[in-house]
PDB file of C-alpha atoms in Angstrom:
ATOM      1  CA  MET P 172      -6.022  -7.591  18.169  1.00 76.00           C
ATOM      2  CA  TYR P 173      -1.976  -6.986  17.191  1.00 80.00           C
ATOM      3  CA  GLY P 174      -0.881  -4.254  14.767  1.00 82.00           C
ATOM      4  CA  GLY P 175       2.441  -2.425  14.069  1.00 86.00           C
ATOM      5  CA  ALA P 176       3.279   0.313  16.761  1.00 89.00           C
ATOM      6  CA  VAL P 177       5.880   2.961  17.093  1.00 91.00           C
ATOM      7  CA  GLY P 178       6.525   3.933  20.479  1.00 91.00           C
ATOM      8  CA  GLU P 179       8.912   4.834  23.155  1.00 92.00           C
ATOM      9  CA  VAL P 180      10.855   2.937  25.754  1.00 95.00           C
ATOM     10  CA  ILE P 181       9.759   3.940  29.455  1.00 94.00           C
ATOM     11  CA  GLU P 182      12.271   1.014  31.365  1.00 95.00           C
ATOM     12  CA  SER P 183      14.727  -1.581  30.175  1.00 96.00           C
ATOM     13  CA  ALA P 184      16.523  -4.650  31.639  1.00 95.00           C
ATOM     14  CA  ASP P 185      18.175  -5.216  28.110  1.00 95.00           C
ATOM     15  CA  PRO P 186      21.662  -3.123  27.093  1.00 95.00           C
ATOM     16  CA  SER P 187      20.404  -3.135  23.940  1.00 95.00           C
ATOM     17  CA  LEU P 188      17.681  -1.018  25.072  1.00 95.00           C
ATOM     18  CA  GLN P 189      17.741   2.643  26.826  1.00 94.00           C
ATOM     19  CA  ALA P 190      15.106   4.346  28.232  1.00 95.00           C
ATOM     20  CA  GLY P 191      13.734   7.205  25.265  1.00 93.00           C
ATOM     21  CA  ASP P 192      14.701   4.461  22.747  1.00 94.00           C
ATOM     22  CA  ILE P 193      11.954   4.826  19.729  1.00 94.00           C
ATOM     23  CA  VAL P 194      11.129   0.820  18.529  1.00 94.00           C
ATOM     24  CA  LEU P 195       8.980  -0.819  16.171  1.00 91.00           C
ATOM     25  CA  SER P 196       6.720  -3.315  17.508  1.00 90.00           C
ATOM     26  CA  GLY P 197       3.960  -5.873  16.515  1.00 85.00           C
ATOM     27  CA  ALA P 198       2.059  -4.465  19.920  1.00 78.00           C
ATOM     28  CA  ALA P 199      -1.459  -5.527  20.665  1.00 79.00           C
ATOM     29  CA  TRP P 200      -3.802  -2.656  20.666  1.00 83.00           C
ATOM     30  CA  GLN P 201      -2.808  -1.373  24.220  1.00 85.00           C
ATOM     31  CA  ASP P 202      -1.068   2.115  25.517  1.00 85.00           C
ATOM     32  CA  LYS P 203       1.848  -0.273  27.353  1.00 89.00           C
ATOM     33  CA  PHE P 204       3.136  -3.399  27.748  1.00 89.00           C
ATOM     34  CA  VAL P 205       6.346  -5.508  28.432  1.00 93.00           C
ATOM     35  CA  ALA P 206       8.304  -7.213  25.715  1.00 92.00           C
ATOM     36  CA  LYS P 207      11.570  -8.778  25.121  1.00 94.00           C
ATOM     37  CA  ALA P 208      14.232  -6.810  23.028  1.00 94.00           C
ATOM     38  CA  ASN P 209      14.647  -9.263  20.308  1.00 93.00           C
ATOM     39  CA  THR P 210      11.141  -8.542  19.451  1.00 92.00           C
ATOM     40  CA  LEU P 211      11.278  -4.633  18.616  1.00 92.00           C
ATOM     41  CA  SER P 212      13.297  -2.936  16.027  1.00 90.00           C
ATOM     42  CA  LYS P 213      15.156  -0.056  17.533  1.00 92.00           C
ATOM     43  CA  LEU P 214      14.651   3.143  15.194  1.00 90.00           C
ATOM     44  CA  GLU P 215      16.683   5.965  14.269  1.00 87.00           C
ATOM     45  CA  PRO P 216      14.245   8.394  13.005  1.00 84.00           C
ATOM     46  CA  PHE P 217      15.372  10.985  10.657  1.00 80.00           C
ATOM     47  CA  ASP P 218      12.885  13.314  11.835  1.00 81.00           C
ATOM     48  CA  PRO P 219      10.994  12.562  15.312  1.00 81.00           C
ATOM     49  CA  ASP P 220       7.905  14.774  14.414  1.00 82.00           C
ATOM     50  CA  GLN P 221       6.982  11.846  11.701  1.00 85.00           C
ATOM     51  CA  LEU P 222       7.255   8.740  13.392  1.00 88.00           C
ATOM     52  CA  SER P 223       4.313   7.637  12.164  1.00 88.00           C
ATOM     53  CA  LEU P 224       5.849   7.236   8.671  1.00 91.00           C
ATOM     54  CA  TYR P 225       7.470   3.866  10.297  1.00 91.00           C
ATOM     55  CA  LEU P 226       3.807   2.487  10.152  1.00 90.00           C
ATOM     56  CA  GLY P 227       3.204   3.595   6.445  1.00 92.00           C
ATOM     57  CA  THR P 228       5.490   5.153   4.350  1.00 94.00           C
ATOM     58  CA  LEU P 229       8.506   3.554   5.913  1.00 94.00           C
ATOM     59  CA  GLY P 230       7.031   0.619   7.625  1.00 92.00           C
ATOM     60  CA  MET P 231       5.013  -2.521   6.398  1.00 92.00           C
ATOM     61  CA  PRO P 232       2.708  -0.683   3.918  1.00 94.00           C
ATOM     62  CA  GLY P 233       5.685   1.192   2.298  1.00 96.00           C
ATOM     63  CA  LEU P 234       8.000  -2.002   2.080  1.00 97.00           C
ATOM     64  CA  THR P 235       4.720  -3.833   0.636  1.00 97.00           C
ATOM     65  CA  ALA P 236       4.837  -1.575  -2.450  1.00 98.00           C
ATOM     66  CA  TYR P 237       8.046  -2.175  -2.650  1.00 98.00           C
ATOM     67  CA  VAL P 238       8.849  -5.638  -2.901  1.00 98.00           C
ATOM     68  CA  GLY P 239       5.257  -6.015  -4.930  1.00 98.00           C
ATOM     69  CA  LEU P 240       6.602  -3.727  -7.883  1.00 98.00           C
ATOM     70  CA  PHE P 241       9.865  -4.317  -7.803  1.00 98.00           C
ATOM     71  CA  LYS P 242       9.971  -8.138  -7.235  1.00 98.00           C
ATOM     72  CA  PHE P 243       6.834  -9.196  -8.833  1.00 98.00           C
ATOM     73  CA  GLY P 244       5.837  -6.220 -11.075  1.00 98.00           C
ATOM     74  CA  GLU P 245       9.236  -5.683 -12.349  1.00 98.00           C
ATOM     75  CA  PRO P 246       8.195  -2.481 -14.139  1.00 98.00           C
ATOM     76  CA  LYS P 247      10.512  -0.947 -17.138  1.00 98.00           C
ATOM     77  CA  PRO P 248      10.459   2.576 -18.012  1.00 98.00           C
ATOM     78  CA  GLY P 249       7.716   3.656 -20.349  1.00 98.00           C
ATOM     79  CA  GLU P 250       5.250   0.742 -19.198  1.00 99.00           C
ATOM     80  CA  THR P 251       2.018   1.184 -17.982  1.00 99.00           C
ATOM     81  CA  VAL P 252       1.315   0.578 -14.758  1.00 99.00           C
ATOM     82  CA  PHE P 253      -2.623  -0.048 -12.829  1.00 99.00           C
ATOM     83  CA  VAL P 254      -3.157   0.273  -8.916  1.00 99.00           C
ATOM     84  CA  SER P 255      -6.068  -0.324  -7.552  1.00 97.00           C
ATOM     85  CA  ALA P 256      -7.088   1.084  -3.979  1.00 94.00           C
ATOM     86  CA  ALA P 257      -4.663   3.631  -5.238  1.00 96.00           C
ATOM     87  CA  SER P 258      -4.943   6.385  -2.233  1.00 93.00           C
ATOM     88  CA  GLY P 259      -4.237   3.976  -0.059  1.00 90.00           C
ATOM     89  CA  ALA P 260      -0.971   3.302   2.392  1.00 90.00           C
ATOM     90  CA  VAL P 261       0.154   0.602   0.040  1.00 95.00           C
ATOM     91  CA  GLY P 262      -1.271   1.912  -3.345  1.00 96.00           C
ATOM     92  CA  ALA P 263      -0.034   5.529  -3.206  1.00 96.00           C
ATOM     93  CA  ASN P 264       3.511   4.193  -2.359  1.00 97.00           C
ATOM     94  CA  VAL P 265       3.077   2.235  -5.562  1.00 98.00           C
ATOM     95  CA  CYS P 266       2.106   4.913  -7.568  1.00 98.00           C
ATOM     96  CA  GLN P 267       4.799   7.261  -6.498  1.00 98.00           C
ATOM     97  CA  ILE P 268       7.404   4.600  -6.941  1.00 98.00           C
ATOM     98  CA  ALA P 269       6.466   3.647 -10.262  1.00 99.00           C
ATOM     99  CA  LYS P 270       6.206   7.249 -11.462  1.00 98.00           C
ATOM    100  CA  LEU P 271       9.834   7.740 -10.248  1.00 98.00           C
ATOM    101  CA  LYS P 272      10.837   4.882 -12.234  1.00 97.00           C
ATOM    102  CA  GLY P 273       9.685   6.478 -15.385  1.00 98.00           C
ATOM    103  CA  CYS P 274       6.177   4.290 -15.712  1.00 99.00           C
ATOM    104  CA  ARG P 275       2.934   5.885 -16.790  1.00 99.00           C
ATOM    105  CA  VAL P 276       0.138   5.156 -14.058  1.00 99.00           C
ATOM    106  CA  ILE P 277      -3.062   4.252 -13.574  1.00 99.00           C
ATOM    107  CA  GLY P 278      -4.847   4.601 -10.211  1.00 99.00           C
ATOM    108  CA  SER P 279      -8.148   3.465  -9.062  1.00 98.00           C
ATOM    109  CA  VAL P 280      -9.902   5.218  -5.862  1.00 96.00           C
ATOM    110  CA  GLY P 281     -13.602   5.503  -4.195  1.00 94.00           C
ATOM    111  CA  SER P 282     -13.653   9.245  -4.353  1.00 94.00           C
ATOM    112  CA  ASP P 283     -12.953  12.800  -6.160  1.00 97.00           C
ATOM    113  CA  ALA P 284     -10.610  13.743  -3.229  1.00 95.00           C
ATOM    114  CA  LYS P 285      -8.245  10.919  -3.468  1.00 95.00           C
ATOM    115  CA  ALA P 286      -8.306  11.348  -7.367  1.00 97.00           C
ATOM    116  CA  LYS P 287      -6.871  15.046  -6.765  1.00 97.00           C
ATOM    117  CA  TRP P 288      -4.803  14.483  -4.300  1.00 96.00           C
ATOM    118  CA  LEU P 289      -3.457  11.715  -6.556  1.00 97.00           C
ATOM    119  CA  LEU P 290      -3.028  13.549  -9.733  1.00 98.00           C
ATOM    120  CA  ASP P 291      -2.159  16.828  -8.036  1.00 97.00           C
ATOM    121  CA  GLU P 292       0.135  15.957  -5.371  1.00 95.00           C
ATOM    122  CA  CYS P 293       1.554  12.547  -6.466  1.00 96.00           C
ATOM    123  CA  GLY P 294       1.952  13.058 -10.156  1.00 97.00           C
ATOM    124  CA  VAL P 295      -0.276  10.217 -11.114  1.00 98.00           C
ATOM    125  CA  ASP P 296      -1.099  10.090 -15.281  1.00 99.00           C
ATOM    126  CA  ALA P 297      -5.105   9.299 -14.731  1.00 99.00           C
ATOM    127  CA  VAL P 298      -7.265   8.212 -12.003  1.00 99.00           C
ATOM    128  CA  ILE P 299     -10.122   6.232 -12.286  1.00 99.00           C
ATOM    129  CA  ASN P 300     -13.733   7.155  -9.451  1.00 98.00           C
ATOM    130  CA  TYR P 301     -14.734   3.661  -9.835  1.00 97.00           C
ATOM    131  CA  LYS P 302     -17.921   4.997  -7.522  1.00 96.00           C
ATOM    132  CA  THR P 303     -18.733   6.964 -10.440  1.00 97.00           C
ATOM    133  CA  CYS P 304     -17.250   6.496 -13.764  1.00 97.00           C
ATOM    134  CA  GLY P 305     -19.860   3.551 -14.082  1.00 95.00           C
ATOM    135  CA  ASP P 306     -18.943   0.593 -16.328  1.00 97.00           C
ATOM    136  CA  LEU P 307     -15.263   0.443 -14.998  1.00 97.00           C
ATOM    137  CA  ASN P 308     -13.865  -2.071 -17.979  1.00 97.00           C
ATOM    138  CA  GLN P 309     -14.657   0.676 -20.210  1.00 98.00           C
ATOM    139  CA  ALA P 310     -13.243   3.691 -18.125  1.00 99.00           C
ATOM    140  CA  LEU P 311      -9.716   1.586 -17.730  1.00 99.00           C
ATOM    141  CA  ALA P 312      -9.949   0.908 -21.487  1.00 98.00           C
ATOM    142  CA  ASP P 313     -10.385   4.785 -22.088  1.00 99.00           C
ATOM    143  CA  VAL P 314      -7.456   5.979 -19.679  1.00 99.00           C
ATOM    144  CA  ALA P 315      -5.038   2.969 -20.886  1.00 98.00           C
ATOM    145  CA  PRO P 316      -5.479   2.828 -24.765  1.00 98.00           C
ATOM    146  CA  ASP P 317      -1.941   1.535 -25.153  1.00 98.00           C
ATOM    147  CA  GLY P 318      -2.792  -1.173 -22.859  1.00 99.00           C
ATOM    148  CA  VAL P 319      -1.154  -2.249 -19.147  1.00 99.00           C
ATOM    149  CA  ASP P 320       1.667  -3.772 -18.580  1.00 99.00           C
ATOM    150  CA  VAL P 321       2.028  -4.324 -14.417  1.00 99.00           C
ATOM    151  CA  TYR P 322      -1.030  -4.281 -12.340  1.00 99.00           C
ATOM    152  CA  PHE P 323      -0.928  -4.097  -8.756  1.00 99.00           C
ATOM    153  CA  GLU P 324      -4.051  -5.940  -7.293  1.00 97.00           C
ATOM    154  CA  ASN P 325      -5.309  -4.494  -3.712  1.00 94.00           C
ATOM    155  CA  VAL P 326      -9.072  -5.066  -4.710  1.00 92.00           C
ATOM    156  CA  GLY P 327     -10.041  -8.386  -7.043  1.00 91.00           C
ATOM    157  CA  GLY P 328     -13.298  -8.851  -8.316  1.00 91.00           C
ATOM    158  CA  ASP P 329     -14.176  -6.234 -11.009  1.00 94.00           C
ATOM    159  CA  HIS P 330     -11.058  -4.589 -10.630  1.00 96.00           C
ATOM    160  CA  LEU P 331      -8.993  -7.608 -11.766  1.00 96.00           C
ATOM    161  CA  GLN P 332     -11.482  -8.527 -14.315  1.00 97.00           C
ATOM    162  CA  ALA P 333     -11.132  -5.218 -15.987  1.00 98.00           C
ATOM    163  CA  ALA P 334      -7.384  -5.475 -15.633  1.00 98.00           C
ATOM    164  CA  LEU P 335      -6.932  -8.886 -17.064  1.00 98.00           C
ATOM    165  CA  ASN P 336      -9.428  -7.140 -20.451  1.00 98.00           C
ATOM    166  CA  VAL P 337      -6.559  -4.502 -20.706  1.00 99.00           C
ATOM    167  CA  MET P 338      -2.873  -5.991 -19.822  1.00 99.00           C
ATOM    168  CA  ASN P 339      -0.168  -6.759 -22.671  1.00 99.00           C
ATOM    169  CA  PRO P 340       0.942 -10.048 -23.644  1.00 99.00           C
ATOM    170  CA  TYR P 341       3.252 -11.280 -21.021  1.00 99.00           C
ATOM    171  CA  GLY P 342       1.879  -8.581 -18.276  1.00 99.00           C
ATOM    172  CA  ARG P 343       2.389  -8.996 -14.365  1.00 99.00           C
ATOM    173  CA  ILE P 344       0.147  -8.917 -11.599  1.00 99.00           C
ATOM    174  CA  ALA P 345       1.439  -8.425  -8.257  1.00 98.00           C
ATOM    175  CA  ALA P 346      -0.936  -9.838  -5.926  1.00 97.00           C
ATOM    176  CA  CYS P 347      -1.338  -8.147  -2.574  1.00 94.00           C
ATOM    177  CA  GLY P 348      -4.383  -8.182  -1.454  1.00 89.00           C
ATOM    178  CA  MET P 349      -8.236  -8.604  -2.483  1.00 85.00           C
ATOM    179  CA  ILE P 350     -10.062  -6.136   0.221  1.00 75.00           C
ATOM    180  CA  ALA P 351     -13.722  -6.570  -1.879  1.00 68.00           C
ATOM    181  CA  SER P 352     -13.970  -9.925  -1.306  1.00 64.00           C
ATOM    182  CA  TYR P 353     -13.124  -9.579   2.718  1.00 66.00           C
ATOM    183  CA  ASN P 354     -16.432  -9.465   4.408  1.00 64.00           C
ATOM    184  CA  ASN P 355     -18.701 -10.979   2.132  1.00 67.00           C
ATOM    185  CA  ALA P 356     -21.420 -13.211   3.557  1.00 70.00           C
ATOM    186  CA  GLU P 357     -21.561 -14.963   0.254  1.00 75.00           C
ATOM    187  CA  PRO P 358     -18.739 -15.517  -2.238  1.00 71.00           C
ATOM    188  CA  ALA P 359     -18.271 -12.789  -4.696  1.00 68.00           C
ATOM    189  CA  PRO P 360     -18.785 -13.292  -8.559  1.00 73.00           C
ATOM    190  CA  GLY P 361     -15.530 -14.178 -10.008  1.00 75.00           C
ATOM    191  CA  PRO P 362     -14.073 -12.581 -12.908  1.00 91.00           C
ATOM    192  CA  ASN P 363     -15.574 -14.317 -15.986  1.00 93.00           C
ATOM    193  CA  ASN P 364     -12.442 -13.686 -18.229  1.00 97.00           C
ATOM    194  CA  LEU P 365      -9.183 -15.649 -16.591  1.00 96.00           C
ATOM    195  CA  MET P 366      -8.749 -17.522 -19.830  1.00 97.00           C
ATOM    196  CA  LEU P 367      -6.633 -14.381 -20.738  1.00 98.00           C
ATOM    197  CA  ILE P 368      -4.267 -15.625 -18.373  1.00 98.00           C
ATOM    198  CA  VAL P 369      -3.250 -18.113 -20.606  1.00 98.00           C
ATOM    199  CA  GLY P 370      -3.751 -16.355 -24.051  1.00 98.00           C
ATOM    200  CA  LYS P 371      -1.912 -13.380 -23.059  1.00 99.00           C
ATOM    201  CA  LYS P 372       0.438 -15.304 -21.060  1.00 99.00           C
ATOM    202  CA  ILE P 373       0.186 -13.330 -18.152  1.00 99.00           C
ATOM    203  CA  ARG P 374       2.019 -14.008 -14.447  1.00 99.00           C
ATOM    204  CA  ILE P 375       0.532 -13.665 -11.369  1.00 98.00           C
ATOM    205  CA  ASN P 376       2.296 -14.017  -7.858  1.00 98.00           C
ATOM    206  CA  GLY P 377       0.475 -13.659  -4.658  1.00 97.00           C
ATOM    207  CA  PHE P 378       3.389 -12.616  -1.928  1.00 97.00           C
ATOM    208  CA  ILE P 379       3.352 -11.469   1.681  1.00 96.00           C
ATOM    209  CA  VAL P 380       5.698  -8.741   2.440  1.00 95.00           C
ATOM    210  CA  SER P 381       6.684 -10.789   5.810  1.00 92.00           C
ATOM    211  CA  ASP P 382       8.555 -13.199   3.591  1.00 96.00           C
ATOM    212  CA  HIS P 383      11.155 -10.360   1.982  1.00 96.00           C
ATOM    213  CA  GLY P 384      12.845  -8.938   5.157  1.00 92.00           C
ATOM    214  CA  ASP P 385      15.860  -8.923   3.238  1.00 96.00           C
ATOM    215  CA  MET P 386      14.394  -6.221   0.812  1.00 97.00           C
ATOM    216  CA  ARG P 387      14.102  -4.081   3.782  1.00 93.00           C
ATOM    217  CA  GLU P 388      17.814  -2.466   3.621  1.00 94.00           C
ATOM    218  CA  GLN P 389      17.527  -1.914   0.070  1.00 97.00           C
ATOM    219  CA  PHE P 390      14.106  -0.315   0.148  1.00 97.00           C
ATOM    220  CA  LEU P 391      14.941   2.607   3.401  1.00 94.00           C
ATOM    221  CA  SER P 392      18.126   3.225   1.274  1.00 95.00           C
ATOM    222  CA  GLU P 393      15.960   4.462  -1.124  1.00 97.00           C
ATOM    223  CA  MET P 394      13.188   5.827   0.335  1.00 96.00           C
ATOM    224  CA  ILE P 395      14.163   7.734   3.109  1.00 94.00           C
ATOM    225  CA  PRO P 396      16.229  10.309   0.313  1.00 96.00           C
ATOM    226  CA  TRP P 397      12.684  10.276  -1.710  1.00 96.00           C
ATOM    227  CA  ILE P 398      10.888  11.475   1.403  1.00 94.00           C
ATOM    228  CA  GLN P 399      13.251  14.657   2.311  1.00 93.00           C
ATOM    229  CA  GLU P 400      13.782  15.337  -1.170  1.00 96.00           C
ATOM    230  CA  GLY P 401       9.937  15.653  -1.338  1.00 94.00           C
ATOM    231  CA  LYS P 402       9.485  13.367  -4.266  1.00 96.00           C
ATOM    232  CA  ILE P 403       7.330  11.282  -1.848  1.00 96.00           C
ATOM    233  CA  LYS P 404       3.888  12.144  -0.423  1.00 93.00           C
ATOM    234  CA  SER P 405       2.208  10.514   2.132  1.00 89.00           C
ATOM    235  CA  ARG P 406      -1.223  10.891   3.907  1.00 83.00           C
ATOM    236  CA  GLU P 407      -2.774   9.523   7.148  1.00 83.00           C
ATOM    237  CA  THR P 408      -6.099   9.374   8.324  1.00 84.00           C
ATOM    238  CA  VAL P 409      -5.763   9.950  12.175  1.00 87.00           C
ATOM    239  CA  PHE P 410      -8.342   8.484  15.116  1.00 87.00           C
ATOM    240  CA  GLU P 411      -7.030   9.499  18.922  1.00 90.00           C
ATOM    241  CA  GLY P 412      -7.118   7.444  21.388  1.00 88.00           C
ATOM    242  CA  ILE P 413      -7.714   3.852  21.997  1.00 86.00           C
ATOM    243  CA  ASP P 414     -11.332   3.695  22.265  1.00 87.00           C
ATOM    244  CA  ASN P 415     -11.375   4.615  18.501  1.00 88.00           C
ATOM    245  CA  ALA P 416      -8.937   1.709  17.438  1.00 86.00           C
ATOM    246  CA  ILE P 417     -11.981  -0.179  16.363  1.00 89.00           C
ATOM    247  CA  ASN P 418     -13.707   2.577  14.704  1.00 89.00           C
ATOM    248  CA  ALA P 419     -10.394   3.008  12.913  1.00 90.00           C
ATOM    249  CA  PHE P 420      -9.944  -0.693  12.121  1.00 88.00           C
ATOM    250  CA  LEU P 421     -13.470  -0.962  10.400  1.00 86.00           C
ATOM    251  CA  GLY P 422     -13.348   2.252   8.202  1.00 85.00           C
ATOM    252  CA  LEU P 423     -10.220   0.290   6.119  1.00 82.00           C
ATOM    253  CA  PHE P 424     -12.925  -1.919   5.061  1.00 79.00           C
ATOM    254  CA  SER P 425     -15.234   0.728   3.891  1.00 74.00           C
ATOM    255  CA  GLY P 426     -12.743   3.042   2.283  1.00 74.00           C
ATOM    256  CA  GLU P 427     -12.907   5.557   5.248  1.00 76.00           C
ATOM    257  CA  ASN P 428      -8.663   6.198   5.192  1.00 76.00           C
ATOM    258  CA  PHE P 429      -7.103   8.362   2.871  1.00 77.00           C
ATOM    259  CA  GLY P 430      -3.471   6.928   3.136  1.00 77.00           C
ATOM    260  CA  LYS P 431      -2.365   4.709   6.219  1.00 84.00           C
ATOM    261  CA  MET P 432      -5.335   4.319   9.295  1.00 87.00           C
ATOM    262  CA  VAL P 433      -3.129   5.411  12.466  1.00 87.00           C
ATOM    263  CA  VAL P 434      -4.625   5.490  16.185  1.00 89.00           C
ATOM    264  CA  LYS P 435      -2.828   8.088  17.997  1.00 88.00           C
ATOM    265  CA  LEU P 436      -2.285   6.919  21.960  1.00 85.00           C
ATOM    266  CA  ASP P 437      -1.138  10.310  23.303  1.00 72.00           C
TER     267      ASP P 437
END
């Protein structure tokens, strides 16, 4: 298995990297490995005590949020943005960035603790606990009386159906993932209201963040100051030791993570 990793160079035969440099890699699940220097990204951390930010808010999840929201969601101040899996590593960044850009933000999460964090710490305007709200379609309609202009799609299934019901004409959907269907033994029933895409002239864009590395510099130029000014909050669920890596991975599919799931090796 491979995944993003932040680590320290312990020995180098390449002049572009020195022992002690901090680098970002797509390493396998292991505590040491040999790599070519051109496969590593040297980091200049603004805070050496927050290196894991480069796996979350300043890493792939943060860039995913930024790319999906701005390139495909194209939110305008005053518009309403709905985010599924809103307390996850991607969703929480989408929520907070959208608020910073003057949008009304609605999130969907699976626990009251996650909802409280988004409301109290991240300034989200309304949060639905999809596990306890009953009819998700009605719950979303209740908190979006003026409809939804942008939906950041992380879940699929019933969340996509509920979003389509309340989306305004010319709404935009940035489709990042559909975790509700990743591990289904049988295909889940699809939304039964897809014709609304036609009638409402809704635009849906699927995207893969690795296609948009050209936006990374712009992303960091905005995100780092936001973090330093306390405008972007982040949470992590940390597992200790490589022996717990599989438990951390499986926890992603059952909603155990609160923010970015991280495995700490030392």
